[in-house]
Short mmCIF file of C-alpha atoms in Angstrom, two decimals:
data_model
loop_
_atom_site.label_atom_id
_atom_site.label_comp_id
_atom_site.label_asym_id
_atom_site.label_seq_id
_atom_site.Cartn_x
_atom_site.Cartn_y
_atom_site.Cartn_z
CA MET A 28 14.47 -14.51 0.25
CA ARG A 29 14.65 -13.18 -3.20
CA VAL A 30 14.45 -9.52 -4.23
CA PRO A 31 13.87 -8.34 -7.88
CA ARG A 32 15.96 -5.90 -9.64
CA LEU A 33 15.25 -2.31 -8.18
CA VAL A 34 16.05 0.61 -10.53
CA SER A 35 16.29 4.04 -8.57
CA SER A 36 17.21 7.40 -9.91
CA MET A 37 17.40 10.62 -8.43
CA GLN A 38 18.04 13.85 -10.15
CA THR A 39 18.92 16.87 -7.85
CA TRP A 40 19.12 20.60 -8.52
CA GLN A 41 20.77 23.10 -5.73
CA ALA A 42 21.63 26.91 -6.10
CA THR A 43 24.66 28.13 -4.64
CA HIS A 44 24.54 28.78 -1.14
CA SER A 45 21.18 27.36 -0.84
CA ASN A 46 19.91 24.55 1.25
CA THR A 47 16.78 24.01 -0.92
CA ILE A 48 17.06 20.83 -2.93
CA GLU A 49 14.84 20.44 -6.32
CA TYR A 50 14.45 16.84 -7.29
CA ILE A 51 12.88 14.31 -9.80
CA PHE A 52 12.84 10.67 -7.99
CA ARG A 53 11.86 7.38 -9.57
CA SER A 54 12.18 3.97 -7.93
CA THR A 55 10.69 0.62 -9.74
CA PHE A 56 10.71 -3.01 -8.84
CA GLU A 57 10.87 -5.49 -11.55
CA GLY A 58 8.95 -8.53 -10.27
CA LYS A 59 7.83 -9.78 -6.78
CA VAL A 60 9.88 -10.21 -3.66
CA ASP A 61 10.09 -13.83 -2.68
CA VAL A 62 9.92 -13.71 1.25
CA GLY A 63 8.48 -15.35 3.98
CA TRP A 64 7.97 -13.80 7.36
CA ASN A 65 8.14 -16.20 10.26
CA TYR A 66 7.90 -14.47 13.90
CA SER A 67 9.93 -17.56 15.47
CA ARG A 68 12.75 -17.04 13.50
CA ILE A 69 12.62 -13.08 14.12
CA SER A 70 12.39 -13.47 17.58
CA PHE A 71 15.19 -16.04 17.90
CA ILE A 72 17.45 -13.61 15.80
CA ARG A 73 16.27 -10.58 17.90
CA GLY A 74 17.23 -12.63 21.31
CA MET A 75 20.71 -13.62 19.63
CA TRP A 76 21.48 -10.04 18.98
CA GLN A 77 20.26 -8.71 22.53
CA THR A 78 22.41 -11.56 24.27
CA HIS A 79 25.49 -10.49 22.17
CA SER A 80 24.85 -6.73 22.58
CA ARG A 81 24.76 -7.02 26.52
CA ALA A 82 27.81 -8.86 26.32
CA PHE A 83 29.52 -6.84 24.23
CA ALA A 84 28.51 -3.57 26.07
CA GLN A 85 29.79 -5.32 29.33
CA ARG A 86 32.99 -6.09 27.89
CA LEU A 87 33.31 -2.31 26.68
CA GLY A 88 32.12 -1.03 30.03
CA LYS A 89 29.58 1.19 28.27
CA PRO A 90 26.06 0.96 26.54
CA LEU A 91 26.35 0.55 22.70
CA PRO A 92 24.53 3.64 20.79
CA GLU A 93 21.22 3.30 19.41
CA LEU A 94 20.59 1.53 16.08
CA ALA A 95 19.47 3.43 13.00
CA VAL A 96 16.75 0.94 12.27
CA LYS A 97 14.96 -0.90 15.09
CA ILE A 98 12.39 -3.93 14.00
CA THR A 99 9.90 -5.06 16.40
CA ALA A 100 7.64 -8.15 15.94
CA GLU A 101 4.44 -9.07 17.73
CA PRO A 102 3.30 -12.78 17.58
CA GLU A 103 0.03 -13.63 16.06
CA LYS A 104 -3.09 -12.77 18.27
CA GLU A 105 -6.33 -15.00 17.85
CA GLY A 106 -8.06 -13.98 14.49
CA GLU A 107 -5.12 -11.57 13.64
CA GLN A 108 -1.56 -11.75 11.64
CA GLU A 109 1.61 -11.05 13.31
CA LYS A 110 2.79 -7.63 13.24
CA ILE A 111 6.38 -6.73 11.97
CA THR A 112 7.49 -3.02 12.16
CA ALA A 113 10.78 -1.14 11.34
CA VAL A 114 11.36 2.34 12.70
CA VAL A 115 14.22 4.03 10.77
CA ASN A 116 15.62 6.82 13.02
CA MET A 117 16.76 9.47 10.42
CA PRO A 118 19.00 12.33 11.16
CA THR A 119 17.36 15.85 10.85
CA SER A 120 18.20 17.05 7.59
CA LYS A 121 19.38 20.61 6.93
CA PHE A 122 17.81 20.71 3.56
CA LYS A 123 14.51 21.48 2.26
CA TYR A 124 13.26 19.17 -0.25
CA VAL A 125 11.09 20.26 -3.32
CA ALA A 126 9.72 17.64 -6.04
CA LEU A 127 9.64 19.12 -9.47
CA GLU A 128 7.24 16.43 -10.54
CA PRO A 129 5.38 13.34 -8.18
CA PRO A 130 7.89 11.09 -7.13
CA VAL A 131 7.34 7.46 -8.70
CA ILE A 132 7.82 4.87 -6.08
CA ASP A 133 6.56 1.37 -6.68
CA THR A 134 5.66 -0.70 -3.84
CA PRO A 135 7.31 -4.01 -3.86
CA GLN A 136 4.96 -7.05 -4.05
CA LEU A 137 5.23 -10.41 -1.92
CA ARG A 138 4.81 -13.22 -4.32
CA ASP A 139 2.53 -14.85 -2.07
CA MET A 140 0.18 -12.10 -1.76
CA GLY A 141 0.53 -10.21 -4.96
CA GLU A 142 -2.08 -7.13 -5.05
CA ALA A 143 -2.97 -7.84 -1.63
CA THR A 144 0.64 -6.72 -0.14
CA PRO A 145 0.15 -4.09 2.57
CA PRO A 146 1.51 -0.85 1.75
CA LEU A 147 5.17 -0.01 3.17
CA GLU A 148 3.77 2.10 5.83
CA TRP A 149 2.46 -0.98 7.36
CA ILE A 150 5.83 -1.75 8.34
CA GLY A 151 7.30 1.89 9.33
CA LEU A 152 8.68 3.06 5.88
CA HIS A 153 7.32 6.12 4.73
CA ARG A 154 7.40 6.61 1.13
CA ASP A 155 7.26 10.30 1.11
CA ARG A 156 10.57 10.40 3.04
CA LEU A 157 12.27 8.16 0.52
CA PRO A 158 13.87 10.69 -1.49
CA GLU A 159 14.96 12.48 1.20
CA ALA A 160 16.53 9.71 3.06
CA THR A 161 18.33 8.79 -0.29
CA HIS A 162 19.72 12.12 -0.97
CA SER A 163 20.85 12.49 2.73
CA VAL A 164 22.44 9.06 3.18
CA ALA A 165 23.59 7.94 -0.20
CA ILE A 166 24.12 10.95 -2.54
CA VAL A 167 25.26 13.26 -0.05
CA THR A 168 27.96 10.63 1.46
CA LEU A 169 29.09 9.87 -1.91
CA MET A 170 29.60 13.49 -2.68
CA GLU A 171 31.57 13.84 0.27
CA VAL A 172 33.74 10.72 -0.83
CA ALA A 173 34.24 11.95 -4.23
CA LYS A 174 35.61 15.75 -2.73
CA LYS A 175 37.73 13.83 -0.85
CA VAL A 176 39.17 11.77 -3.46
CA GLU A 177 39.18 15.14 -5.75
CA ASP A 178 41.32 16.81 -3.10
CA ALA A 179 43.84 14.02 -2.72
CA TYR A 180 44.62 14.46 -6.49
#
């Protein structure tokens, strides 16, 4: 798998004691993604993971916590393509997000499919939630780390 360069930027503004985040978001790909989906490989890896998870949970004596990302795949049916779905469990945000301008979010294109590449929503990713996920997962986490470092010095 070869993924082209991804350039993302997000500018945010937040008034003191407010939970409203105003933002400008841009995400662009510079090229096409070179990837091949193969159901048998995905199925093999999923089986390995389930076996490992069961053994690890048994050793711990308790079930493992649910994963944040769950990927499912269905084999090809006659006349249909295989279906691969990713479900991302995002924690509920305490912020309200307001776009100051429409977000620019390029859809990656698969090298072999070009313009016929299905939209991100087909695999469970929601374009409209990308700015919120970027802020709540990346930016807030980095701000918390920076605050701890600042407090340490």
